[in-house]
Coordinates of C-alpha atoms and ligand atoms in Angstrom, one line a residue:
M7 CA -88.5 70.0 96.4
Q8 CA -91.4 67.8 97.3
A9 CA -93.2 64.9 95.7
T10 CA -95.6 62.1 96.6
A11 CA -95.8 58.7 95.0
R12 CA -97.7 55.5 95.5
A13 CA -96.6 51.9 94.9
H14 CA -98.4 48.6 95.3
T15 CA -97.2 45.4 96.9
N16 CA -96.4 42.4 94.7
I17 CA -96.5 38.6 95.1
A18 CA -93.9 36.5 93.5
L19 CA -95.1 33.5 91.4
I20 CA -91.5 32.5 90.7
K21 CA -89.5 33.5 93.7
Y22 CA -86.5 35.7 94.2
W23 CA -84.5 33.5 96.6
G24 CA -80.8 34.3 97.0
K25 CA -78.4 37.1 96.2
R26 CA -75.2 37.1 94.2
D27 CA -74.3 40.5 95.6
E28 CA -75.7 41.7 98.9
E29 CA -74.6 45.3 98.6
L30 CA -76.3 45.9 95.3
F31 CA -79.2 43.4 95.8
L32 CA -78.4 41.3 92.8
P33 CA -80.4 38.1 92.7
T34 CA -79.1 34.6 91.8
N35 CA -82.2 34.0 89.7
S36 CA -84.6 35.9 87.6
N37 CA -88.2 35.9 89.0
L38 CA -91.7 36.9 88.3
S39 CA -94.5 38.6 90.2
I40 CA -98.0 40.1 90.1
T41 CA -98.5 43.7 91.4
L42 CA -101.6 43.8 93.6
D43 CA -104.4 46.3 93.6
R44 CA -105.4 46.2 97.3
F45 CA -102.2 47.0 99.3
F46 CA -100.0 50.0 98.8
T47 CA -97.7 52.5 100.3
T48 CA -98.0 56.3 99.7
T49 CA -94.8 58.2 100.4
S50 CA -94.1 62.0 100.5
V51 CA -90.5 63.2 100.4
V52 CA -89.4 66.8 101.0
F53 CA -85.7 67.8 100.7
D54 CA -85.1 70.6 103.1
R55 CA -81.9 72.5 103.6
T56 CA -82.7 73.3 107.2
L57 CA -82.7 69.5 108.2
T58 CA -79.5 68.1 109.9
S59 CA -80.4 64.5 109.3
D60 CA -83.1 62.4 107.4
Q61 CA -86.4 62.0 109.2
F62 CA -88.7 59.1 108.6
F63 CA -92.3 58.9 109.7
L64 CA -94.2 55.7 109.2
N65 CA -98.0 55.9 109.5
G66 CA -97.5 59.2 111.3
K67 CA -95.0 58.0 113.9
L68 CA -91.3 58.8 114.0
A69 CA -89.5 55.6 112.9
S70 CA -86.6 53.9 114.8
G71 CA -83.0 54.6 114.1
E72 CA -82.6 51.3 112.4
E73 CA -85.6 51.9 110.0
T74 CA -84.4 55.4 109.3
A75 CA -80.9 54.1 108.4
K76 CA -82.4 51.9 105.7
I77 CA -84.3 54.8 104.2
A78 CA -81.2 57.0 104.4
R79 CA -79.1 54.5 102.6
L80 CA -81.5 54.7 99.6
L81 CA -81.7 58.5 99.9
D82 CA -77.9 58.6 99.7
I83 CA -77.9 56.8 96.3
I84 CA -80.6 59.3 95.1
R85 CA -78.7 62.3 96.5
K86 CA -75.6 61.2 94.7
M87 CA -77.4 60.8 91.4
G88 CA -79.1 64.2 91.8
G89 CA -75.8 65.9 92.9
K90 CA -77.5 67.5 95.9
D91 CA -76.5 67.0 99.5
I92 CA -79.7 67.8 101.3
Y93 CA -81.5 65.8 104.0
A94 CA -85.1 64.8 103.6
K95 CA -88.3 64.3 105.6
V96 CA -90.0 61.1 104.5
D97 CA -93.7 60.5 105.4
S98 CA -94.9 57.0 104.5
D99 CA -98.4 55.7 104.9
N100 CA -98.7 51.9 104.6
Q101 CA -102.1 50.5 103.5
V102 CA -100.5 47.1 103.9
P103 CA -101.5 44.9 106.8
T104 CA -98.0 43.8 107.8
A105 CA -99.6 40.9 109.6
A106 CA -101.1 39.7 106.4
G107 CA -97.7 38.4 105.3
F108 CA -97.2 41.1 102.7
A109 CA -93.8 42.6 103.0
S110 CA -94.4 46.3 103.0
S111 CA -90.7 46.7 102.0
A112 CA -91.5 46.2 98.3
S113 CA -94.2 48.9 98.1
G114 CA -92.3 51.0 100.6
F115 CA -89.0 51.2 98.7
A116 CA -90.7 51.5 95.3
A117 CA -92.7 54.5 96.6
L118 CA -89.7 56.0 98.2
A119 CA -87.5 55.7 95.0
A120 CA -90.3 57.3 92.9
A121 CA -91.0 60.2 95.3
A122 CA -87.4 61.0 96.2
T123 CA -86.1 61.0 92.6
K124 CA -89.0 63.3 91.6
A125 CA -88.5 65.6 94.7
I126 CA -84.8 66.0 94.0
G127 CA -85.5 66.9 90.4
L128 CA -84.3 63.8 88.6
D129 CA -86.1 62.8 85.5
V130 CA -85.7 59.0 85.5
D131 CA -87.3 56.3 83.4
E132 CA -89.0 53.2 84.9
K133 CA -85.9 51.1 84.3
T134 CA -83.7 53.4 86.3
L135 CA -86.4 53.6 89.0
S136 CA -86.4 49.9 89.2
I137 CA -82.6 49.8 89.6
I138 CA -82.8 52.3 92.4
A139 CA -85.7 50.6 94.2
R140 CA -83.9 47.3 94.0
Q141 CA -81.2 48.7 96.2
G142 CA -83.7 49.3 99.0
S143 CA -85.2 45.8 98.9
G144 CA -84.9 43.4 96.0
S145 CA -88.6 42.8 95.5
A146 CA -89.3 46.5 95.4
C147 CA -87.8 46.7 91.8
R148 CA -90.9 44.8 90.6
S149 CA -93.4 47.2 92.3
I150 CA -92.5 50.0 89.8
Y151 CA -94.7 48.3 87.3
G152 CA -98.3 47.1 87.3
G153 CA -99.6 43.7 86.3
Y154 CA -97.3 40.8 85.5
V155 CA -93.6 41.7 86.1
E156 CA -90.3 39.9 85.4
W157 CA -87.1 40.8 87.3
Q158 CA -84.2 39.9 85.1
K159 CA -81.2 38.9 87.2
G160 CA -78.7 40.4 84.7
E161 CA -75.0 39.4 84.4
K162 CA -73.1 42.6 85.1
E163 CA -71.3 43.1 88.3
D164 CA -72.5 46.7 88.7
G165 CA -76.2 45.7 88.4
S166 CA -76.9 48.0 85.4
D167 CA -78.7 45.1 83.6
C168 CA -80.5 44.0 86.7
Y169 CA -84.1 45.4 86.7
A170 CA -87.7 44.5 86.3
K171 CA -90.0 45.0 83.4
Q172 CA -93.7 44.5 82.7
I173 CA -94.6 41.4 80.7
L174 CA -98.4 41.9 80.7
E175 CA -100.6 44.8 81.8
E176 CA -102.8 44.5 84.8
D177 CA -106.1 44.6 82.8
A178 CA -104.9 42.1 80.2
W179 CA -105.6 39.0 82.3
D180 CA -107.6 39.1 85.6
L181 CA -106.7 36.6 88.3
S182 CA -107.7 36.5 91.9
I183 CA -105.1 36.4 94.6
L184 CA -106.4 35.7 98.1
S185 CA -104.3 36.7 100.9
V186 CA -105.1 34.3 103.7
L187 CA -104.2 35.7 107.2
L188 CA -103.5 33.0 109.7
E189 CA -103.3 32.9 113.5
S190 CA -99.6 32.9 113.8
K191 CA -96.6 33.8 115.9
Q192 CA -94.1 36.5 114.8
K193 CA -91.8 35.2 112.1
K194 CA -88.3 34.3 113.4
V195 CA -86.1 34.3 110.4
L196 CA -86.5 37.4 108.2
S197 CA -86.4 37.0 104.4
R198 CA -83.0 38.7 104.1
E199 CA -81.4 36.5 106.7
G200 CA -83.2 33.3 105.5
M201 CA -82.1 33.9 102.0
K202 CA -78.5 34.4 102.9
R203 CA -78.4 31.3 105.2
T204 CA -79.9 29.2 102.4
V205 CA -77.4 30.4 99.8
D206 CA -74.5 29.9 102.2
T207 CA -75.4 26.5 103.6
S208 CA -78.4 24.7 102.1
V209 CA -77.5 21.4 100.5
F210 CA -80.7 21.8 98.4
Y211 CA -79.8 25.2 97.0
D212 CA -78.2 23.7 93.8
G213 CA -81.5 22.0 93.0
W214 CA -83.2 25.4 93.3
L215 CA -80.8 27.0 90.9
K216 CA -80.9 24.2 88.4
T217 CA -84.7 24.4 88.0
V218 CA -85.8 27.9 88.7
E219 CA -85.0 29.2 85.2
Q220 CA -87.1 26.4 83.6
D221 CA -90.0 27.3 86.1
L222 CA -89.8 30.9 84.9
Q223 CA -90.0 30.0 81.3
V224 CA -93.0 27.8 81.9
A225 CA -94.7 30.6 83.9
K226 CA -94.0 33.1 81.2
A227 CA -95.4 30.9 78.4
A228 CA -98.5 30.1 80.6
I229 CA -99.1 33.9 81.1
A230 CA -98.7 34.5 77.3
D231 CA -101.2 31.8 76.6
R232 CA -103.5 32.8 79.5
D233 CA -103.2 29.1 80.6
F234 CA -104.3 29.3 84.2
I235 CA -103.7 25.6 85.2
R236 CA -100.2 25.6 83.8
L237 CA -99.4 28.8 85.6
G238 CA -100.9 27.5 88.9
E239 CA -99.0 24.2 88.8
V240 CA -95.7 25.8 88.2
L241 CA -96.1 28.6 90.8
E242 CA -97.1 26.1 93.5
K243 CA -94.1 23.8 92.7
N244 CA -91.8 26.8 92.7
A245 CA -93.0 27.9 96.2
L246 CA -92.6 24.4 97.6
K247 CA -89.1 24.2 96.2
M248 CA -88.1 27.5 97.7
H249 CA -89.3 26.4 101.1
A250 CA -87.5 23.0 100.7
T251 CA -84.2 24.8 100.5
T252 CA -84.7 26.2 104.0
L253 CA -84.9 22.6 105.4
G254 CA -81.5 21.9 103.9
A255 CA -79.9 24.9 105.5
D256 CA -77.6 24.8 108.5
P257 CA -79.1 25.5 111.0
P258 CA -82.3 24.4 109.2
F259 CA -85.4 26.5 109.5
M260 CA -89.0 26.5 108.3
Y261 CA -91.5 29.4 107.7
W262 CA -94.6 27.2 107.9
Q263 CA -96.7 26.7 110.9
S264 CA -99.5 24.3 111.5
A265 CA -102.1 26.8 110.1
T266 CA -100.0 27.0 106.9
F267 CA -100.5 23.2 106.4
D268 CA -104.3 23.6 107.0
V269 CA -104.5 26.0 104.1
M270 CA -102.3 24.0 101.8
Y271 CA -104.4 20.8 102.4
E272 CA -107.6 22.8 101.8
V273 CA -106.3 24.1 98.5
Q274 CA -105.5 20.5 97.5
A275 CA -109.0 19.4 98.6
L276 CA -110.6 22.2 96.5
R277 CA -108.7 21.0 93.5
E278 CA -109.9 17.4 94.1
A279 CA -113.4 18.9 94.1
G280 CA -112.8 20.5 90.7
I281 CA -111.9 24.1 91.7
H282 CA -108.6 25.1 90.3
A283 CA -106.8 26.9 93.1
Y284 CA -103.0 27.0 93.8
F285 CA -101.0 28.4 96.7
T286 CA -97.8 30.3 97.2
I287 CA -96.0 31.3 100.4
D288 CA -93.3 33.9 101.1
A289 CA -90.9 34.2 104.0
G290 CA -93.5 33.7 106.6
P291 CA -96.4 31.4 107.6
N292 CA -99.2 33.1 105.6
V293 CA -100.5 31.7 102.3
K294 CA -101.7 33.4 99.1
V295 CA -104.2 31.4 97.1
I296 CA -104.5 32.1 93.3
C297 CA -107.6 31.2 91.4
R298 CA -109.8 32.3 88.6
P299 CA -112.1 35.3 89.4
E300 CA -115.2 33.2 89.0
D301 CA -114.0 30.9 91.8
E302 CA -112.9 33.6 94.3
Q303 CA -116.0 33.6 96.5
A304 CA -116.0 29.8 96.8
V305 CA -112.3 29.7 97.6
K306 CA -112.7 32.5 100.2
E307 CA -115.6 30.7 101.9
A308 CA -113.6 27.5 102.0
M309 CA -110.6 29.3 103.6
L310 CA -112.8 31.1 106.2
K311 CA -114.1 27.7 107.4
I312 CA -110.6 26.7 108.5
P313 CA -110.5 27.4 112.2
T314 CA -106.9 28.8 112.1
V315 CA -107.7 31.3 109.4
Q316 CA -108.4 34.8 110.7
D317 CA -109.2 36.7 107.5
V318 CA -109.1 36.6 103.7
F319 CA -108.3 39.6 101.5
I320 CA -109.1 39.3 97.8
C321 CA -106.7 41.0 95.5
H322 CA -106.4 41.4 91.7
P323 CA -103.6 42.6 89.5
G324 CA -102.9 46.3 90.2
P325 CA -101.1 49.3 88.9
G326 CA -97.5 50.4 88.9
I327 CA -96.1 53.7 90.4
T328 CA -98.5 56.7 90.4
Y329 CA -97.5 60.2 91.4
I330 CA -100.0 62.2 93.5
T331 CA -100.4 65.9 93.2
E332 CA -102.2 67.6 96.1
Ligands
LIG25 C1 -89.6 35.2 99.7 O1 -87.2 41.6 98.6 O2 -87.9 41.2 101.0 O3 -90.7 37.2 99.3 O4 -84.0 42.0 98.9 O5 -83.3 41.2 101.2 O6 -85.0 43.1 100.9 P1 -84.4 41.8 100.3 O7 -85.5 40.7 100.3 P2 -87.1 40.8 99.9 O8 -87.3 39.2 99.6 C2 -88.4 38.7 99.1 C3 -88.3 37.2 99.2 C4 -89.6 36.5 98.9 C5 -89.7 36.1 97.4 C6 -90.1 37.2 96.4 O9 -90.7 38.1 96.8 O10 -89.7 37.0 95.3

């Protein structure tokens, strides 16, 4: 009863920002991401009758009780589906520099959902896998698929119509996504907490909800037409709007640091110089810059000249879940 699976991280172009159900991880709005080739999590799961509790090893080290509890919660869902009450040993290897501002939770929970369902003997399709992964971390439901992925918010209370699906394969349109690692302090407001505070208190949250569906439609049409400038403009606007909602929360908060502004201004300067580059930012200070592959070296060099930039990792659209047989 053993299986190993790999899942890649993803970056949202249209953000998931707010839950309508916190237990089931149902979002307030549909959203869209690109799965990335460079960063991934590989997870092995063994269900073992001799175990008296779940064990979770992260990069070879026994994880804390809090981290193990999150894993156990998803394993409980899978045990229930599989009709087997057996504890598991979970070994996760993260090829995700956590400091690079990529949440490893998306690739982590996607890989766990895939490995654990297989290990317990369930034969699940990608849609079901997406629904399971979603209940570990919302953005994980998108990492089941490669390329360009839409997570549909669904309408039903039980979340059965709330899952992701691929809208374009990874090799159908190449883009460059530069992960710009900044000199920054530890983030203070985690995405889960920030999203909740925004939904509960932000005076700007209505504005987000009123316009995010339109942003999504523009992004989807731009992807279908391979219209890079249209996609870039809407993804940057959408990220700025998401961050604006945090300023209207009570108490207000902000994920940006001064280095974040340095990168945003440099991206604008690049555009003024004729290079089409656009930025997006998740729940932390680091910035991802999106450009055409032919511009990636010029954009990387411009980023590395900024004194507060530590490193730049170039990514491209990557694959969905893969199973590994040793
Ligand atoms: C800003 O998926 O990490 O990166 O569902 O609470 O685990 P939970 O949140 P998570 O949130 C990601 C928020 C975001 C935007 C996005 O990825 O769409």
